[in-house]
Amino acid sequence: MSFKHYVLVCGGTGCESAKADDIFKNLIHEAENAGIREEVQILKTGCFGFCEQGPIVKVLPDESFYVQVKPDDAREIVAEHLVKGREVPRLLYDKSLSMSRTGLEDIEFYQKQFRIVLRNCGFINPDDINEYIARDGYAALEKVLFEMKPDDVLEELKKSKLRGRGGAGFPTWMKWKFTKDVEDDEKYIACNADEGDPGAYMDRSTLEGDPHSILEAMAIAGRTVGAGKGYIYIRAEYPLAIKRLKTAMQQARDLNLLGDNILGSGFNFDIEIRLGAGAFVCGEETALIASLEGERGMPRVRPPFPAVQGIWGKPTVINNVETWANIPVIITKGGDWFSKIGTEGSTGTKVFALTGKINNSGLVEVPMGTTLREIIFDIGGGIKDGKKFKAAQTGGPSGGVLKDDFLDTPIDYDNLIKLGSMMGSGGLIVMDEDDCMVDVAKFYLGFCVDESCGKCAPCRVGGKTMYDILDKITKGQGEMEDLEKLETIGAAMKRASLCGLGQTAPNPTLSTIKYFLDEYQAHIEDKKCPAGKCKQLMRFEIDPEKCIGCGLCARRCPVNCISGEKRAPHEIDQSQCIKCGECFTVCKFDAVLKV
Amino acid sequence: MTLEELRALREQKKKELDRRDVSGKSIQIVVGGGTCGIAAGARKTHAAFLDELEENNLTDVVVKQTGCLGLCHAEPTVEVMMPGMPTVIYGNVDDAVARKIVHKHIMAHELVNDHIYDRPAVDIIEKGGK
């Protein structure tokens, strides 16, 4: 069946929360009213990645890229575009592009991207297994079941040089081999979908947009290492991803792509979903396994590694969502093909969730080795409101802060480690001149202190102690010796903590001390916060020359600490001021100063 | 499901999904869908193209709809662009003519002479195009 138009509505969580579902329903309703329902296919896809401009609706074959669509716009899209063949210019992302253009490659946001993991996101309907199959879905599983031996699969993975995308970057083929080499009649496969970094949503989008790629990959691993059961550990805060996974699993079972005797090969494999309660530490593999078994989510000493002793004490291959999503492509296209993408030591692509003070927030997938500058300025469209770039934070609370000197460093596992950060799962938060680095360090450390499970002392005590010191500095009570203390405790935490959470928690603090020492010094010695973020270190004053005595600030002040005669300069009572900044925001004459 | 059934299903679904995908397709048919075109039957013409292309398994062709092409006396009008052939605007394209265009112009690389109404003005042809 051919359709005159294909209307793709973004069904990612971001666009859904901006009423994409209403848009979808309205489009169907309007198409019915116009009598063209049979001629057009209207469907929901996974995330397009360009979340800043959502909700997104794409119309094919014209490749019209409509952005910030509202439910009421459905009528115009149907009446003008679908019936009369005229685009709705006011909704186009780039109004200068008309129907003559070639497509997404004209939009800068997409130009430098290369999609492997997100290959189907924004094109197929994730709730329809047929569309996944049409995109060579389950062809890799087919190959593994009928043409390849388990060792061939390992060989392809080895050639691909794929490294785990969860953060640490361990070679995937080795993990699999460890499990394969253990003699045991019971083994398990696990998918780590416990994505917890603030601002990161790569894994959620992959699961929402292309759930079958994960199922297929897990079955491939099951066949390779000799496991018959897989678990997907996903946080309960991802209801849409869970729903799509469940649908996908059922459809795969119906077609005998999961279950007993898959495609008549004699191989049995099924998958179960386990919901997590959202503790950050459960992203650590041993804690995840404990939680999955119904225990309290706490890490344990490794070795033994899960590859040898994992779920229910049995050998377990555990990989992150993004790692899994790469597997079917590596099998169908070959490890050699994959290893040519990216850099020597870090092959393939990486998905980043680009957020913070950036114009084009969204989900981007780039080859490894792309520079920060390309991601932030070319794809991301630069810093919001024309402000100056100050730093980028990679790897979430476990990563470090990179300053502008490193904008041209190719991003890969090894370079990031060298710079004191890490790849992490792929959160990329951009900061501008208004962000205070001490405050940022305190925020991330505070997150880790909250999320620490408390099992080991270096993390439990060290984190809290470092946090208290940072808190002291932001209040202007810091001393220069505090910096040494931070470095000493941080180094101890890195060496002595039980799991990755504690080992990496000091990274944001240590990297900001390294690259933004002057800001720490300003807080400690001059008792000033250069970015004007730390409230205790700044005050608001009224310039008597500029104040006309309108009284607006006095009326707005929540603690009534501004006083003055009508039409005469006002004054702020510093002893009462809570530094909320309301007076600064409301003054129309720029008479309130931040000093 | 068996392996053979999966492969057959993939082939079939691939064809369906290929029609949605426009990347890399080299032939374009643009149907004029202004009020005049629709009144003269452009929607049927559009459907006839899709049907005939599907029938003949032609996957390299995109059928688009646009507004009025300006030849309101000869609606429905259709513009055909393909490598190795001059870009042509056909007029009075009804169901039967649409199918003829697919067979002659697209498959046999011959112009459907009695329906040629225009060639696009030189100034709107892109550099390097025909």
XYZ file of C-alpha atoms in Angstrom:
725
model
C 0.000 0.000 0.000
C 1.415 3.383 -1.003
C 0.382 6.568 0.679
C 0.301 10.070 -0.721
C 1.818 11.446 2.439
C 3.489 10.036 5.507
C 3.127 12.100 8.653
C 5.657 11.281 11.369
C 4.855 12.680 14.789
C 7.592 12.550 17.411
C 6.586 10.161 20.178
C 9.544 10.706 22.520
C 8.913 11.665 26.114
C 9.907 15.284 25.510
C 7.464 15.861 22.660
C 4.769 13.734 24.335
C 4.889 16.016 27.344
C 4.409 18.923 24.955
C 1.132 17.413 23.721
C 2.445 15.379 20.786
C -0.265 12.849 21.476
C -2.957 15.503 20.991
C -1.290 16.536 17.757
C -1.334 12.919 16.636
C -5.011 12.457 17.470
C -5.975 15.791 15.914
C -4.132 14.930 12.706
C -6.077 11.674 12.431
C -9.319 13.434 13.207
C -8.702 16.215 10.678
C -7.640 13.730 8.020
C -10.899 11.852 8.554
C -12.864 15.081 8.256
C -11.087 15.963 5.051
C -11.840 12.511 3.662
C -8.198 11.616 3.094
C -7.586 9.258 6.011
C -7.001 6.342 3.632
C -4.465 8.243 1.575
C -2.099 9.249 4.350
C -0.204 7.291 6.940
C 0.004 9.041 10.284
C 2.291 7.470 12.840
C 4.263 8.106 15.983
C 7.998 7.558 15.828
C 10.843 7.721 18.322
C 12.744 10.849 19.230
C 14.014 13.037 16.364
C 16.684 14.366 18.705
C 15.946 18.024 18.069
C 14.160 18.368 21.399
C 14.726 22.110 21.674
C 12.309 22.614 18.791
C 9.701 20.021 19.750
C 7.065 18.860 19.264
C 8.237 17.845 15.831
C 6.123 16.669 12.915
C 7.767 15.528 9.712
C 5.857 15.097 6.476
C 7.163 12.801 3.745
C 7.810 12.663 0.822
C 8.237 16.436 1.008
C 10.567 16.181 4.005
C 8.863 19.148 5.584
C 10.274 19.537 9.079
C 7.644 21.210 11.228
C 8.726 22.395 14.658
C 7.023 23.632 17.826
C 3.761 22.297 16.519
C 0.646 22.794 18.607
C -2.415 20.543 18.618
C -4.425 23.247 16.854
C -1.949 23.308 13.981
C -3.157 19.876 12.890
C -6.041 21.424 10.984
C -3.773 23.628 8.894
C -1.278 20.855 8.208
C -4.080 18.638 6.918
C -6.010 21.291 4.976
C -3.013 22.979 3.398
C -0.281 20.410 3.146
C -2.024 17.063 2.898
C -4.977 18.178 0.816
C -3.547 20.960 -1.329
C 0.142 20.115 -1.310
C 1.220 23.445 0.130
C 3.602 23.503 3.060
C 2.748 25.540 6.124
C 5.670 27.954 6.093
C 5.138 29.362 9.579
C 5.764 25.934 11.115
C 8.894 25.076 9.133
C 12.145 25.037 11.073
C 13.933 26.998 8.409
C 11.480 29.208 6.606
C 13.952 29.818 3.800
C 13.864 26.172 2.802
C 10.959 25.283 0.613
C 9.902 21.990 -0.890
C 12.824 22.062 -3.257
C 15.305 21.248 -0.518
C 16.800 17.841 0.012
C 15.982 17.223 3.635
C 17.415 17.000 7.104
C 20.948 17.292 5.832
C 20.192 20.957 5.235
C 19.560 21.555 8.895
C 22.859 22.240 10.667
C 21.772 20.308 13.715
C 21.833 17.103 11.687
C 24.765 17.808 9.384
C 27.614 16.451 11.500
C 25.646 13.608 12.999
C 26.095 9.979 12.109
C 23.441 7.629 13.304
C 23.994 4.004 14.225
C 22.343 3.721 17.624
C 19.557 6.096 16.651
C 19.291 4.629 13.142
C 15.576 4.002 13.409
C 14.638 6.760 15.824
C 12.385 9.254 14.133
C 11.673 7.034 11.146
C 9.922 3.859 12.219
C 6.935 3.265 14.415
C 8.413 1.634 17.527
C 5.132 -0.098 18.280
C 5.208 -2.041 15.010
C 7.684 -4.912 14.779
C 7.156 -5.069 11.011
C 8.793 -1.698 10.555
C 11.820 -2.818 12.542
C 12.008 -5.991 10.467
C 11.798 -3.945 7.278
C 14.896 -2.041 8.377
C 16.926 -5.275 8.478
C 15.656 -5.962 11.955
C 16.317 -9.447 13.318
C 18.570 -10.104 10.319
C 21.552 -10.130 12.675
C 19.882 -12.646 14.952
C 19.096 -14.737 11.895
C 22.752 -14.665 10.897
C 23.912 -15.587 14.391
C 21.455 -18.472 14.645
C 22.013 -20.018 11.252
C 25.332 -18.875 9.809
C 27.723 -17.998 12.604
C 29.313 -19.907 15.437
C 29.551 -18.232 18.845
C 33.269 -17.693 18.299
C 32.557 -15.933 14.995
C 30.343 -13.500 16.847
C 33.076 -12.786 19.379
C 35.540 -12.338 16.524
C 33.284 -9.740 14.845
C 32.906 -7.877 18.129
C 36.642 -7.972 18.661
C 37.233 -6.583 15.199
C 34.681 -3.842 15.799
C 36.592 -2.749 18.935
C 33.283 -1.795 20.500
C 33.663 -0.545 24.070
C 30.928 -0.381 26.682
C 28.863 2.769 26.397
C 27.827 2.813 30.032
C 30.847 4.825 31.041
C 33.906 2.759 31.751
C 34.553 1.732 28.163
C 35.475 -1.901 28.742
C 35.835 -3.928 25.508
C 32.494 -5.632 24.949
C 33.883 -8.781 23.318
C 35.983 -9.518 26.406
C 32.985 -9.282 28.707
C 31.121 -11.727 26.504
C 34.094 -14.062 26.258
C 34.513 -14.251 30.036
C 30.931 -15.414 30.368
C 31.148 -17.763 27.429
C 34.263 -19.421 28.795
C 32.647 -20.318 32.117
C 31.165 -23.796 32.177
C 27.658 -23.486 33.564
C 24.275 -24.629 32.347
C 22.639 -21.464 33.632
C 23.753 -18.047 32.421
C 22.061 -14.680 32.109
C 21.995 -11.598 29.916
C 21.201 -8.207 31.412
C 20.464 -4.805 29.963
C 21.376 -1.863 32.144
C 18.699 0.752 31.484
C 19.114 2.472 34.813
C 20.072 5.777 33.306
C 20.484 8.197 36.174
C 22.824 11.054 35.300
C 21.151 14.437 35.649
C 20.261 15.667 32.159
C 20.929 12.370 30.375
C 18.260 10.646 28.307
C 20.061 8.767 25.550
C 19.036 5.325 26.724
C 15.443 6.303 27.337
C 15.152 7.662 23.803
C 16.723 4.575 22.288
C 14.331 2.297 24.148
C 11.359 4.460 23.230
C 12.317 4.823 19.599
C 13.750 1.411 18.758
C 13.023 -1.176 21.462
C 13.529 -4.178 19.192
C 17.191 -3.363 18.610
C 17.809 -4.092 22.298
C 15.786 -7.314 22.305
C 17.562 -8.592 19.207
C 20.990 -7.767 20.619
C 20.257 -9.529 23.901
C 19.137 -12.650 22.072
C 22.367 -12.556 20.050
C 24.369 -12.408 23.266
C 22.295 -15.240 24.709
C 23.126 -17.452 21.765
C 26.797 -16.472 21.857
C 27.480 -17.128 25.528
C 24.891 -19.841 26.051
C 22.246 -18.036 28.092
C 18.518 -18.629 27.852
C 17.181 -15.709 29.807
C 17.638 -11.952 29.798
C 16.617 -9.184 32.148
C 16.095 -5.540 31.346
C 16.607 -3.460 34.452
C 14.878 -0.152 33.855
C 13.829 2.590 36.206
C 10.132 2.966 36.865
C 10.409 6.666 35.979
C 10.506 5.681 32.309
C 6.877 4.613 31.809
C 6.802 5.196 28.047
C 9.967 3.194 27.463
C 8.595 0.375 29.617
C 5.331 0.368 27.702
C 7.056 0.236 24.327
C 9.397 -2.500 25.539
C 6.482 -4.590 26.717
C 4.702 -4.168 23.392
C 7.883 -5.044 21.534
C 8.486 -8.161 23.646
C 4.974 -9.398 23.032
C 5.231 -8.822 19.288
C 8.588 -10.599 19.185
C 7.096 -13.570 21.042
C 4.145 -13.653 18.649
C 6.533 -13.945 15.713
C 8.685 -16.502 17.516
C 11.655 -14.138 17.688
C 11.677 -14.596 21.445
C 10.628 -17.695 23.324
C 11.229 -21.358 22.645
C 12.880 -22.706 19.529
C 13.408 -19.289 17.911
C 12.850 -19.504 14.137
C 13.168 -23.251 14.395
C 16.811 -23.071 15.415
C 16.397 -24.905 18.687
C 17.566 -21.850 20.618
C 15.390 -20.703 23.523
C 15.579 -17.175 24.839
C 13.184 -14.888 26.660
C 13.384 -11.558 28.395
C 11.858 -10.181 31.565
C 11.607 -6.565 32.682
C 12.645 -5.621 36.208
C 11.765 -2.162 37.449
C 14.169 -0.111 39.511
C 13.134 2.525 41.996
C 15.515 5.110 40.638
C 18.554 4.889 42.906
C 21.609 6.186 41.064
C 23.875 3.520 42.536
C 21.806 0.803 40.855
C 23.460 1.791 37.581
C 26.571 0.122 39.026
C 26.434 -3.450 37.799
C 26.762 -5.326 41.077
C 24.233 -3.046 42.790
C 21.931 -3.490 39.794
C 22.158 -7.236 40.093
C 21.416 -7.083 43.831
C 18.371 -4.885 43.194
C 17.240 -7.124 40.353
C 17.337 -10.102 42.689
C 15.148 -8.283 45.167
C 17.929 -7.286 47.541
C 18.825 -3.783 48.620
C 20.692 -2.085 45.765
C 24.241 -2.006 47.051
C 27.460 -2.796 45.218
C 29.801 -5.546 46.295
C 33.493 -6.128 45.908
C 34.675 -7.142 42.456
C 36.095 -9.649 41.539
C 34.284 -11.893 41.053
C 32.945 -9.877 38.148
C 29.355 -10.398 36.992
C 30.714 -12.022 33.835
C 31.649 -14.937 36.085
C 29.296 -14.512 39.014
C 26.296 -12.313 38.308
C 22.545 -12.733 38.536
C 21.643 -15.522 41.007
C 25.371 -16.137 41.265
C 25.507 -17.255 37.650
C 27.689 -15.911 34.806
C 26.035 -12.779 33.404
C 26.714 -10.500 30.463
C 25.598 -7.040 31.454
C 25.728 -4.174 28.991
C 24.249 -0.737 28.752
C 21.372 0.125 26.368
C 23.537 2.020 23.912
C 26.074 -0.815 23.743
C 23.272 -3.244 22.952
C 21.882 -1.012 20.228
C 25.202 -1.217 18.356
C 25.343 -5.014 18.303
C 22.873 -5.888 15.494
C 24.543 -3.374 13.159
C 27.993 -4.773 13.888
C 26.756 -8.268 13.059
C 25.032 -7.282 9.817
C 27.636 -4.821 8.540
C 30.713 -6.427 10.057
C 33.244 -5.486 12.686
C 35.615 -4.025 10.106
C 32.992 -1.574 8.922
C 32.339 -0.450 12.474
C 35.994 -0.093 13.407
C 36.525 2.418 10.599
C 34.137 4.850 12.268
C 35.519 6.975 15.070
C 39.087 6.968 16.327
C 41.724 4.275 16.697
C 41.034 3.500 20.345
C 37.363 4.467 20.425
C 35.406 3.156 17.492
C 31.848 3.852 16.433
C 29.664 6.696 17.528
C 28.471 8.184 20.786
C 25.083 9.570 21.627
C 25.078 12.694 23.751
C 22.223 14.381 25.514
C 23.111 18.000 24.934
C 21.658 20.292 27.585
C 22.385 23.376 29.626
C 23.025 26.851 28.244
C 22.862 25.777 24.637
C 20.638 26.862 21.794
C 19.775 23.439 20.387
C 19.183 21.140 23.309
C 18.700 17.622 22.116
C 19.948 14.177 21.382
C 22.926 13.960 19.064
C 24.909 11.038 17.742
C 28.374 11.756 16.410
C 31.377 9.653 15.443
C 33.905 9.277 18.261
C 36.627 11.859 17.852
C 34.297 14.726 17.086
C 35.420 17.824 18.951
C 33.484 19.638 21.646
C 33.482 22.693 19.423
C 31.670 20.830 16.665
C 29.098 19.466 19.077
C 28.495 22.693 20.955
C 28.787 25.293 18.224
C 27.966 23.509 14.955
C 25.344 21.052 16.105
C 24.282 22.776 19.292
C 24.092 26.204 17.675
C 26.253 27.873 20.331
C 25.518 29.361 23.716
C 22.116 30.735 24.657
C 21.587 34.507 24.502
C 24.967 35.061 22.844
C 26.835 34.532 26.115
C 30.362 33.248 26.436
C 31.157 29.548 26.692
C 32.762 28.723 29.989
C 32.843 24.985 30.421
C 31.266 21.685 29.459
C 30.520 18.878 31.843
C 30.757 15.369 30.479
C 29.873 12.164 32.228
C 27.414 13.652 34.709
C 28.237 13.515 38.422
C 31.058 11.101 37.667
C 32.698 13.218 35.027
C 34.710 16.350 35.014
C 34.430 19.860 33.753
C 36.269 20.813 30.585
C 37.254 24.395 29.898
C 37.468 26.251 26.610
C 41.106 25.193 26.040
C 39.817 21.742 25.216
C 37.145 22.712 22.726
C 39.234 21.276 19.910
C 40.214 18.033 21.597
C 38.667 15.031 19.850
C 36.265 13.388 22.264
C 36.962 9.751 22.954
C 37.376 7.554 26.019
C 41.080 8.069 26.424
C 41.243 11.814 25.814
C 38.505 12.502 28.332
C 40.261 10.435 31.003
C 43.480 12.336 30.291
C 41.661 15.601 30.897
C 40.323 14.409 34.232
C 36.808 13.703 33.026
C 35.193 10.641 31.519
C 32.801 9.640 28.792
C 30.191 8.527 31.281
C 26.955 7.557 29.734
C 26.800 10.644 27.534
C 25.330 13.589 29.375
C 26.844 16.813 28.075
C 25.965 19.920 30.003
C 27.094 23.267 28.682
C 27.828 26.163 31.034
C 28.218 29.837 30.332
C 29.804 32.803 32.081
C 26.938 33.015 34.583
C 27.715 29.608 36.057
C 29.910 29.449 39.137
C 32.273 26.500 39.016
C 32.383 26.074 42.778
C 28.617 25.969 42.823
C 28.590 23.419 39.983
C 31.067 21.202 41.842
C 28.901 21.470 44.941
C 25.775 20.534 42.972
C 27.272 17.358 41.524
C 28.879 16.321 44.773
C 25.580 16.933 46.555
C 23.945 14.573 44.063
C 26.484 11.838 44.803
C 26.187 12.369 48.564
C 22.422 11.929 48.267
C 22.796 8.856 46.099
C 25.622 7.166 48.000
C 24.393 3.858 49.355
C 26.535 4.263 52.464
C 28.118 0.860 52.368
C 31.730 2.009 52.261
C 33.295 4.766 54.341
C 35.360 6.549 51.667
C 32.215 7.387 49.729
C 29.873 7.913 52.659
C 32.197 9.999 54.844
C 34.492 11.399 52.175
C 31.680 12.704 50.017
C 29.949 14.427 52.886
C 33.181 15.969 54.159
C 34.046 17.317 50.710
C 30.538 18.665 50.353
C 30.760 20.521 53.670
C 34.044 22.104 52.627
C 32.599 23.249 49.308
C 29.577 24.605 51.108
C 31.864 26.574 53.400
C 33.718 28.022 50.415
C 30.532 29.143 48.696
C 29.593 30.948 51.910
C 32.850 32.838 51.975
C 34.238 30.973 54.963
C 36.790 28.925 53.058
C 40.543 28.928 53.588
C 43.248 28.112 51.099
C 44.107 24.916 53.009
C 40.628 23.668 52.194
C 41.680 23.150 48.593
C 44.437 20.809 49.681
C 41.987 18.963 51.893
C 39.591 18.569 48.976
C 42.355 17.142 46.838
C 43.537 14.744 49.529
C 40.069 13.429 50.346
C 39.195 13.243 46.647
C 42.292 11.184 45.908
C 41.474 8.852 48.784
C 37.890 8.396 47.599
C 39.091 7.568 44.108
C 41.410 4.879 45.419
C 39.418 3.392 48.243
C 35.735 3.521 47.314
C 34.011 0.261 46.629
C 32.285 1.152 43.389
C 32.272 3.627 40.551
C 29.994 6.048 42.335
C 32.493 6.846 45.067
C 35.488 6.463 42.797
C 34.245 9.110 40.425
C 32.272 11.423 42.723
C 35.291 13.714 43.349
C 35.848 14.263 39.584
C 33.753 17.437 39.188
C 35.411 19.007 42.235
C 38.953 17.999 41.326
C 38.612 19.067 37.713
C 37.173 22.463 38.615
C 40.004 23.039 41.105
C 42.436 22.140 38.358
C 40.966 24.292 35.613
C 39.205 27.065 37.524
C 41.516 27.610 40.485
C 41.069 31.361 40.125
C 37.388 31.033 40.917
C 38.103 29.113 44.082
C 40.673 31.734 45.022
C 38.165 34.508 44.438
C 35.698 32.786 46.751
C 38.292 32.138 49.454
C 40.564 35.169 49.371
C 38.408 37.965 47.993
C 35.134 36.544 49.321
C 33.633 37.116 45.883
C 31.755 34.927 43.459
C 32.816 36.109 39.992
C 29.705 34.637 38.353
C 27.377 36.148 40.927
C 25.832 32.788 41.772
C 26.822 32.276 45.405
C 24.325 34.340 47.327
C 26.319 34.757 50.496
C 29.117 36.373 48.549
C 27.127 39.076 46.854
C 24.715 41.787 47.724
C 22.248 43.980 45.945
C 22.604 47.763 46.146
C 20.546 50.594 44.787
C 22.340 53.256 42.789
C 20.967 56.564 44.185
C 21.828 58.316 40.910
C 19.620 56.035 38.871
C 16.792 55.283 41.315
C 13.755 57.453 40.666
C 11.893 56.202 43.702
C 9.074 54.421 41.873
C 8.804 51.942 44.733
C 8.335 48.875 42.557
C 11.215 46.988 44.171
C 9.937 47.827 47.655
C 6.523 46.426 46.784
C 8.006 43.274 45.300
C 10.526 42.575 48.056
C 9.272 39.472 49.866
C 10.888 40.443 53.169
C 10.113 44.174 53.010
C 13.676 45.246 53.458
C 13.625 48.062 50.867
C 12.511 51.466 52.061
C 12.549 55.101 50.899
C 10.423 58.190 50.333
C 8.321 58.400 47.187
C 10.314 59.800 44.263
C 13.500 59.622 46.294
C 16.246 56.995 46.076
C 15.456 53.816 48.000
C 17.757 51.720 50.127
C 18.166 48.007 50.869
C 18.547 46.878 54.462
C 21.396 44.409 54.000
C 20.792 42.756 57.377
C 17.338 41.616 56.256
C 18.019 40.901 52.557
C 17.659 37.259 51.497
C 19.282 37.930 48.102
C 16.429 36.568 46.082
C 17.193 39.018 43.270
C 13.577 40.056 42.765
C 14.458 43.793 42.988
C 17.216 43.290 40.428
C 14.808 41.631 38.016
C 11.949 44.104 38.316
C 13.846 47.413 38.236
C 13.169 49.138 34.942
C 15.940 51.671 35.367
C 18.893 49.343 36.030
C 19.245 51.045 39.391
C 19.644 47.804 41.335
C 23.194 46.560 41.175
C 24.635 43.133 41.876
C 27.948 43.602 43.651
C 7.562 -18.367 12.367
C 10.314 -20.015 10.376
C 13.406 -18.464 8.883
C 11.845 -18.450 5.418
C 8.731 -16.739 6.686
C 10.795 -14.071 8.415
C 12.731 -13.414 5.226
C 9.560 -13.188 3.174
C 8.017 -10.841 5.707
C 11.117 -8.658 5.635
C 11.065 -8.410 1.837
C 7.431 -7.454 1.838
C 7.709 -4.899 4.635
C 10.852 -3.445 3.163
C 8.957 -2.548 0.018
C 6.290 -0.825 2.056
C 8.746 1.094 4.174
C 10.874 2.027 1.157
C 7.972 4.049 -0.138
C 8.118 6.194 2.978
C 11.857 6.733 2.659
C 12.757 9.426 0.151
C 16.516 9.493 0.545
C 18.501 8.596 -2.549
C 15.572 8.395 -4.920
C 16.385 9.960 -8.256
C 13.047 10.317 -10.039
C 10.424 12.833 -9.011
C 6.847 13.202 -10.139
C 5.153 16.368 -8.934
C 1.392 16.559 -9.187
C -0.154 20.023 -9.260
C -2.716 20.057 -6.494
C -4.133 23.551 -6.537
C -7.889 24.088 -6.356
C -8.077 23.892 -10.144
C -6.040 20.705 -10.195
C -8.081 19.021 -7.502
C -11.308 20.049 -9.259
C -10.020 18.501 -12.482
C -9.143 15.215 -10.728
C -5.551 15.633 -9.513
C -6.217 13.447 -6.489
C -7.166 10.540 -8.739
C -4.126 11.194 -10.889
C -1.910 11.133 -7.795
C -3.440 7.842 -6.684
C -3.007 6.378 -10.170
C 0.704 7.155 -10.134
C 1.166 5.496 -6.734
C -0.781 2.485 -7.848
C 1.030 2.048 -11.138
C 4.465 2.490 -9.545
C 3.615 -0.109 -6.939
C 2.259 -2.435 -9.596
C 5.514 -2.228 -11.549
C 7.736 -2.341 -8.492
C 9.354 1.006 -9.223
C 11.049 2.040 -6.007
C 13.282 4.843 -7.198
C 10.417 7.298 -7.689
C 8.971 9.890 -5.332
C 5.518 11.276 -6.031
C 4.985 14.695 -4.503
C 2.083 17.031 -4.535
C 2.452 20.750 -4.943
C 0.271 23.799 -5.456
C -0.930 25.153 -8.789
C 1.620 24.852 -11.599
C -0.009 27.723 -13.481
C -1.439 25.852 -16.438
C -4.978 25.900 -15.132
C -6.503 25.223 -18.544
C -4.688 21.912 -18.781
C -5.237 20.483 -15.294
C -4.400 18.079 -13.877
C -0.776 18.954 -14.561
C 2.250 16.898 -13.637
C 5.946 17.618 -13.692
C 8.345 14.733 -14.210
C 12.024 15.011 -13.338
C 14.438 12.185 -13.944
C 18.092 11.781 -14.864
C 18.694 11.341 -18.571
C 15.354 12.873 -19.588
C 14.321 16.490 -20.038
C 12.124 17.832 -17.285
C 8.628 17.993 -18.687
C 5.250 19.284 -17.605
C 2.406 17.111 -18.791
C -1.145 18.398 -18.935
C -4.598 16.815 -18.902
C -3.210 13.891 -16.985
C -6.046 11.637 -15.956
C -5.810 8.136 -14.573
C -4.984 6.523 -17.920
C -2.422 9.139 -18.919
C -0.732 8.835 -15.544
C -0.259 5.125 -16.109
C 1.003 5.829 -19.622
C 3.582 8.287 -18.249
C 4.863 5.626 -15.881
C 5.213 3.122 -18.687
C 6.576 5.372 -21.417
C 8.428 8.214 -19.691
C 9.750 6.439 -16.648
C 10.146 2.872 -17.784
C 10.850 3.249 -21.511
C 12.446 6.729 -21.444
C 10.100 8.039 -24.142
C 8.140 11.269 -23.940
C 4.358 11.126 -23.989
C 4.216 13.680 -26.800
C 0.533 14.523 -27.001
C 0.414 15.610 -23.351
C 3.514 17.787 -23.158
C 2.414 21.257 -22.221
C 5.554 22.986 -21.141
C 9.057 22.820 -20.037
C 9.898 24.859 -16.954
C 11.161 28.332 -17.741
C 14.941 28.482 -18.063
C 15.338 30.850 -15.131
C 13.824 28.481 -12.620
C 15.915 25.531 -13.655
C 18.758 24.980 -11.242
C 22.302 25.149 -12.501
C 23.397 21.853 -13.960
C 19.831 20.622 -14.274
C 18.070 19.942 -17.522
